[in-house]
mmCIF file of C-alpha atoms in Angstrom:
data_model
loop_
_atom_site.group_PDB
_atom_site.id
_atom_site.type_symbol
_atom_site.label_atom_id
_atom_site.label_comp_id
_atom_site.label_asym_id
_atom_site.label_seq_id
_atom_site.Cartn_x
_atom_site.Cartn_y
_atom_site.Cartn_z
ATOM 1 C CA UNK W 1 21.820 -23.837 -8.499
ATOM 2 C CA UNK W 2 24.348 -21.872 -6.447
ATOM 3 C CA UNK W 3 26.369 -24.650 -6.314
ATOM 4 C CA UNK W 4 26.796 -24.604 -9.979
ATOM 5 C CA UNK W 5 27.200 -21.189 -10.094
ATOM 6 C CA UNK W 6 29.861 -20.228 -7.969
ATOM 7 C CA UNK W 7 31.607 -23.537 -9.724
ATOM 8 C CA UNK W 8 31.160 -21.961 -13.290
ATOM 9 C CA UNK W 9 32.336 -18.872 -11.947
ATOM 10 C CA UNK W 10 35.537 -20.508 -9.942
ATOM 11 C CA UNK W 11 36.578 -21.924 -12.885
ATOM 12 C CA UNK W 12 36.776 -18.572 -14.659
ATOM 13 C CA UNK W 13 39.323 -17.195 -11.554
ATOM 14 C CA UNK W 14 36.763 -15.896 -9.532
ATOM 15 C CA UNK W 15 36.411 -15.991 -5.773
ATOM 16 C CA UNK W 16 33.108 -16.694 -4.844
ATOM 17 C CA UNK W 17 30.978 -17.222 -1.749
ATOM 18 C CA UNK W 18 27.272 -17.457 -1.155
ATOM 19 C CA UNK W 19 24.630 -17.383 1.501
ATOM 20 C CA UNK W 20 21.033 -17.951 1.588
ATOM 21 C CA UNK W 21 18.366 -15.101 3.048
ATOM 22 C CA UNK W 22 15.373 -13.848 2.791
ATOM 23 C CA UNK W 23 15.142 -10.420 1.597
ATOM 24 C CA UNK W 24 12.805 -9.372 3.521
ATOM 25 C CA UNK W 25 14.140 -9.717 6.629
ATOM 26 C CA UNK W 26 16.551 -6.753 7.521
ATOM 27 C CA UNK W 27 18.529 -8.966 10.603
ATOM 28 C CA UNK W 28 19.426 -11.633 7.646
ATOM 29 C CA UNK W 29 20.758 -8.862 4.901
ATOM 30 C CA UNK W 30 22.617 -6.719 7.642
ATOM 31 C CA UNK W 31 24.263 -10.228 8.060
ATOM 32 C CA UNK W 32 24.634 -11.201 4.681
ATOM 33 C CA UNK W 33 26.408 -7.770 3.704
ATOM 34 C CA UNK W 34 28.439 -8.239 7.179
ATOM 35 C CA UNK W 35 29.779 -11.521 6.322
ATOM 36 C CA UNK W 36 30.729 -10.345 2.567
ATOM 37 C CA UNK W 37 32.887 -7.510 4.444
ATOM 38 C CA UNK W 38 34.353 -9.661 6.641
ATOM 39 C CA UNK W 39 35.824 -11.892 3.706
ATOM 40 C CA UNK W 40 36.552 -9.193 1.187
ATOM 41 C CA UNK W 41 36.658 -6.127 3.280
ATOM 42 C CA UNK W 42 34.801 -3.913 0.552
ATOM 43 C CA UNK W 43 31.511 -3.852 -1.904
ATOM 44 C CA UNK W 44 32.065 -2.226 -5.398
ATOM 45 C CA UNK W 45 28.965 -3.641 -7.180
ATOM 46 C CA UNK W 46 25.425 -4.429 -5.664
ATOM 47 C CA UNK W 47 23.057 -5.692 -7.710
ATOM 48 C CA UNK W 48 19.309 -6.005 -6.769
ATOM 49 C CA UNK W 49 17.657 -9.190 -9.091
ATOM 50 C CA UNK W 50 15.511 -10.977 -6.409
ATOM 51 C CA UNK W 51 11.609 -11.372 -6.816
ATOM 52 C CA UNK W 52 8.411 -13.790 -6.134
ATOM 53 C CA UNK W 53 5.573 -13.263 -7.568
ATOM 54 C CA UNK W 54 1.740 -14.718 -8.333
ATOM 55 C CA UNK W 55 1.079 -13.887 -11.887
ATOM 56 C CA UNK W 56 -1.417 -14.450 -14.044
ATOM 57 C CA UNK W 57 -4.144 -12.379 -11.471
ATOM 58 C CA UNK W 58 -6.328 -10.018 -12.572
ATOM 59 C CA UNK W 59 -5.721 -7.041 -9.753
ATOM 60 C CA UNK W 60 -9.223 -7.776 -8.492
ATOM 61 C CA UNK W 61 -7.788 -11.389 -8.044
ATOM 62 C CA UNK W 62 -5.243 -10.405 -5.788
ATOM 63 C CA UNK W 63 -5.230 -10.910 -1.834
ATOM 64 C CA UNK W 64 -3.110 -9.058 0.013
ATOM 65 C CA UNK W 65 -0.701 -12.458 0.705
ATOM 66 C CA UNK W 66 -0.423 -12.067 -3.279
ATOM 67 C CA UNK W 67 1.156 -8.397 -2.926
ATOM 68 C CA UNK W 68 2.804 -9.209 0.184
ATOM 69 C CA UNK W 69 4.999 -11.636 -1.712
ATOM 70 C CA UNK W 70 6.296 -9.539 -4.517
ATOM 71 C CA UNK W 71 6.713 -6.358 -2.529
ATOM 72 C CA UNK W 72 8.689 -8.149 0.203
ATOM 73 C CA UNK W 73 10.777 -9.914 -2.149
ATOM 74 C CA UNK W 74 11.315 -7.353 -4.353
ATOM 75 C CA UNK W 75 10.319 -3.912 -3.488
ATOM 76 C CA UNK W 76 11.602 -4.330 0.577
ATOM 77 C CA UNK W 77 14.876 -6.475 -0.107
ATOM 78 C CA UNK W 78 16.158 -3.735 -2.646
ATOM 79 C CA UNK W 79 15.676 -1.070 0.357
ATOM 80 C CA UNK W 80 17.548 -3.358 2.625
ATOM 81 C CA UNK W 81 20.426 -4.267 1.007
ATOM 82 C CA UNK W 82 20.703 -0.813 -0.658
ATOM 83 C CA UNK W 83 20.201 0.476 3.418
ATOM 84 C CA UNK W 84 22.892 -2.187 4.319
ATOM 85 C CA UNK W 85 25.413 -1.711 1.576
ATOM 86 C CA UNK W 86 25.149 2.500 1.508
ATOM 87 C CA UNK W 87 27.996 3.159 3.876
ATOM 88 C CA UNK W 88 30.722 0.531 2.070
ATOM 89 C CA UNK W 89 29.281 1.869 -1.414
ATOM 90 C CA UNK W 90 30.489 5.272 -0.091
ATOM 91 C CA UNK W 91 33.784 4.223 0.776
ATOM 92 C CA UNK W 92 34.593 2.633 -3.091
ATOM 93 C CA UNK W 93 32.266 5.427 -4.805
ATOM 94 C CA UNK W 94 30.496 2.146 -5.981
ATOM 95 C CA UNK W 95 27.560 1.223 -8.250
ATOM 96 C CA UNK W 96 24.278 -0.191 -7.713
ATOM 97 C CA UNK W 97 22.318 -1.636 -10.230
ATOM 98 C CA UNK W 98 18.397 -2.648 -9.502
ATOM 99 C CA UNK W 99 16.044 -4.227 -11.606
ATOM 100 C CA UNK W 100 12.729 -3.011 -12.237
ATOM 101 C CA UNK W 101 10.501 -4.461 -14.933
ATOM 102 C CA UNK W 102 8.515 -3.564 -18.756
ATOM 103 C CA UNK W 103 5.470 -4.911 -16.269
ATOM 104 C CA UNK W 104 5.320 -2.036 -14.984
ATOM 105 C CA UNK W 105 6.277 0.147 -18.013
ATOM 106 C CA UNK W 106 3.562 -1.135 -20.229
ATOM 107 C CA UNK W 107 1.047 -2.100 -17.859
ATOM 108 C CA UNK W 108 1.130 -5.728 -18.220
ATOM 109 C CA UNK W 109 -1.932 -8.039 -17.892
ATOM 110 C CA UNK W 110 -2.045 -10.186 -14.668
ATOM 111 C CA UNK W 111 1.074 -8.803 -13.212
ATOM 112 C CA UNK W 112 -0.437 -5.964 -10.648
ATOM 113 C CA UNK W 113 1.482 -7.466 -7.569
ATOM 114 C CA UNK W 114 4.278 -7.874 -9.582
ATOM 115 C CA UNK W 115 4.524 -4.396 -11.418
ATOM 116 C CA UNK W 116 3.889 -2.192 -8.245
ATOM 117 C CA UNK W 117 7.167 -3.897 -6.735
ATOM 118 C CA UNK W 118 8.953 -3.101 -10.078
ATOM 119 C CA UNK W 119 7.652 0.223 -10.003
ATOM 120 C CA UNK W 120 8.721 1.324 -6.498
ATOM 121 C CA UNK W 121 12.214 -0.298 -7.073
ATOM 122 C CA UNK W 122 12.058 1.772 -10.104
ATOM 123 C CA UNK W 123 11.233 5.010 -8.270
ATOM 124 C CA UNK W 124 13.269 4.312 -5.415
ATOM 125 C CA UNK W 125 16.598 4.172 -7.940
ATOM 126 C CA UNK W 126 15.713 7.566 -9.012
ATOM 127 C CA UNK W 127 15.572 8.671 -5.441
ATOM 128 C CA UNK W 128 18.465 6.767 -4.340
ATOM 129 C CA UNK W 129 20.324 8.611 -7.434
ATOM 130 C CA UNK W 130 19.688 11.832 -6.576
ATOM 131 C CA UNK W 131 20.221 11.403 -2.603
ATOM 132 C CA UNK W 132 23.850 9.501 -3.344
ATOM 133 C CA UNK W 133 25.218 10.924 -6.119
ATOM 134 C CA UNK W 134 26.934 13.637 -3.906
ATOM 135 C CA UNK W 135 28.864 10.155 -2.699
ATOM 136 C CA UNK W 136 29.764 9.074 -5.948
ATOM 137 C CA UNK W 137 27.580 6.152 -6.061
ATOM 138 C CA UNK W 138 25.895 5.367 -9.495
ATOM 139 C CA UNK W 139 22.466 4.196 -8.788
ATOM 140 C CA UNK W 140 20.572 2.548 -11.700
ATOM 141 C CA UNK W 141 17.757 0.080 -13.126
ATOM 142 C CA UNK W 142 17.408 -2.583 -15.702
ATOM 143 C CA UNK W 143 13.865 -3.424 -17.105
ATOM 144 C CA UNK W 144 13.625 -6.649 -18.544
ATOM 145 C CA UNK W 145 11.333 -7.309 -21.190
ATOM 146 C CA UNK W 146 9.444 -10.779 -22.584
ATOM 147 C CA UNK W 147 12.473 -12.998 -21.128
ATOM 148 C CA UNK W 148 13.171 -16.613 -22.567
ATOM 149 C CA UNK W 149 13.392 -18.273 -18.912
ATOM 150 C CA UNK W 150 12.015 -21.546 -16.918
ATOM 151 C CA UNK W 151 9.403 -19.864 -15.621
ATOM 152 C CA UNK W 152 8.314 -18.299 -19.424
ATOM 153 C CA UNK W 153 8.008 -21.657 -20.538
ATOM 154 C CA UNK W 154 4.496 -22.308 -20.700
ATOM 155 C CA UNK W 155 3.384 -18.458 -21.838
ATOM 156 C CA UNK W 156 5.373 -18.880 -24.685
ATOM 157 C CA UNK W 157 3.725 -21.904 -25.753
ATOM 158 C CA UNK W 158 0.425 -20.358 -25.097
ATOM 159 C CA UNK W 159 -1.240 -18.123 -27.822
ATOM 160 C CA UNK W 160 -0.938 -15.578 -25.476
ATOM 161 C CA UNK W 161 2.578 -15.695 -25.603
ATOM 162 C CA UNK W 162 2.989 -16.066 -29.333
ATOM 163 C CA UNK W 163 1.232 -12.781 -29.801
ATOM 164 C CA UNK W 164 3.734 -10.941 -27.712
ATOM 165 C CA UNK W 165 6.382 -12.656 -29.721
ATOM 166 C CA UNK W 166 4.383 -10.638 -32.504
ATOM 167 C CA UNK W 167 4.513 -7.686 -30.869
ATOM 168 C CA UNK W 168 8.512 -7.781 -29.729
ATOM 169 C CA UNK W 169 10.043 -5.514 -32.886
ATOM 170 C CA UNK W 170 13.186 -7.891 -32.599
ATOM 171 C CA UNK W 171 10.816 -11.055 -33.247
ATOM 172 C CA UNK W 172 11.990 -13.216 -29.936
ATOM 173 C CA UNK W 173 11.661 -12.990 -26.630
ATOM 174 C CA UNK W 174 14.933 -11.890 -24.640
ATOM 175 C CA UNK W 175 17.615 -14.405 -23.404
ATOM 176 C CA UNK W 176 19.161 -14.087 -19.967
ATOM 177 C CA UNK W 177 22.697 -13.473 -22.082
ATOM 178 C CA UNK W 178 20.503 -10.449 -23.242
ATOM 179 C CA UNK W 179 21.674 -8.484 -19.990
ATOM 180 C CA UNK W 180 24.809 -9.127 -19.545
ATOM 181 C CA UNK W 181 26.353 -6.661 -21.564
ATOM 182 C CA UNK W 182 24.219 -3.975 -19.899
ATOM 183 C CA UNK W 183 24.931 -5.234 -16.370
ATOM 184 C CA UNK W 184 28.690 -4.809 -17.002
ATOM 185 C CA UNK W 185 28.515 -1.656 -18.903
ATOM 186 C CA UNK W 186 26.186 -0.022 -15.590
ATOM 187 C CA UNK W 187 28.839 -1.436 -13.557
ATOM 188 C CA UNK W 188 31.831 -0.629 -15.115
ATOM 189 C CA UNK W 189 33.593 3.216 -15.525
ATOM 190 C CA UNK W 190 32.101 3.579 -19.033
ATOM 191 C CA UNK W 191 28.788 4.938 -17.291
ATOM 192 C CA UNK W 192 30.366 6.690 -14.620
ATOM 193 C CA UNK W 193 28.179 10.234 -15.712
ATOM 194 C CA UNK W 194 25.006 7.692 -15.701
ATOM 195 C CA UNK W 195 22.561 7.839 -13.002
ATOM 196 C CA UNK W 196 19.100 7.265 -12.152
ATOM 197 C CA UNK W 197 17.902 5.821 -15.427
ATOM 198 C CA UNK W 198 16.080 3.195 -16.301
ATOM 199 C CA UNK W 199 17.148 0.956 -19.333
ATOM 200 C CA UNK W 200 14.427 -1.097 -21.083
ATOM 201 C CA UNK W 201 16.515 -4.493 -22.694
ATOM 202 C CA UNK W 202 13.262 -5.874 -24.672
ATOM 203 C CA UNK W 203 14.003 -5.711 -28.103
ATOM 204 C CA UNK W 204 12.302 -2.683 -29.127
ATOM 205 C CA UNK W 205 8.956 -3.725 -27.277
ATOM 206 C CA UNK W 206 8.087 -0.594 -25.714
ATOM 207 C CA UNK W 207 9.036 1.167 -28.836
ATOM 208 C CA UNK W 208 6.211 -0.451 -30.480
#
């Protein structure tokens, strides 16, 4: 998958490098944001999108292992690469964008691991916002709604999943193309007075 990535993306102009890490371990993001200095010598953008989770669990369900896995994929990798990437963000008056999640929001069914992560990435932007901005750095969240992915698959089929189609005001669950004029905009200069929001992209769901 990275592979094709960074091969899409190279044949579009772009330089691109990768590395693989696990999130929750601060030694191997210190490193990963090391490297990326060492080849480019600066960090404009970060961009928090990583996170495992068990769904489907009722919270009673859950085992600690369960909540282990989506807060350190999601809730502690945010704080370290956010920790790592603070004093290079400084330097470029840079952007950080995080994404947090409608789970949490609206309280989804089955996703109590999942949503608490969301949650405190969600509450940690509005921190980090407030605690940066005197830097310049614009600190932000995405929440996702209903998304159209790989791992939506079988929900959608599921009658579950067709009443939350029901319930989405834009009829249709969210494609990963959804976000990508909302990443740019949070990272380019046209939200430069923007910070420490959180922007639903769900097609009206948590309007209705």
């Amino acid at each position: 998958t990275l592979e094709k990535a960074k091969a899409e993306l190279e044949a579009l102009g772009a330089q691109v490098i990768y590395f693989t890490a696990d999130g929750a371990e601060e030694d191997a993001v210190n490193s990963v944001v090391a490297q990326t200095i060492e080849k480019y010598g600066r960090i404009d953008v970060l961009i928090n999108n990583a996170q495992a989770s068990k769904s489907g669990l009722m919270l009673e369900e859950h085992t600690k292992k369960d909540f282990d896995l989506a807060i350190n994929s999601g809730l502690y990798a945010t704080f370290f690469y956010m920790k790592a990437c603070f004093p290079h963000l400084k330097e470029t008056k840079g952007v950080i964008i995080n994404f947090a999640s409608g789970a949490g929001l609206n309280g989804r069914l089955g996703q109590s691991s999942y949503a608490a992560a969301k949650e405190g990435i969600r509450g940690m932007t509005r921190v980090a916002a407030n605690e940066w901005g005197q830097y310049g750095i614009n600190v932000n969240a995405i929440a996702p709604g209903y998304m159209d992915t790989e791992m939506s698959k079988d929900l959608q089929q599921m009658e579950q999943g067709k009443q939350l189609t029901k319930r989405i005001p834009m009829g249709r669950w969210g494609h990963p193309e959804d976000l990508m004029g909302t990443v740019v905009f949070l990272a380019s200069s046209a939200s430069d007075y923007i910070s420490g929001v959180t922007l639903p992209v769900d097609g009206g769901h948590l309007a209705s």
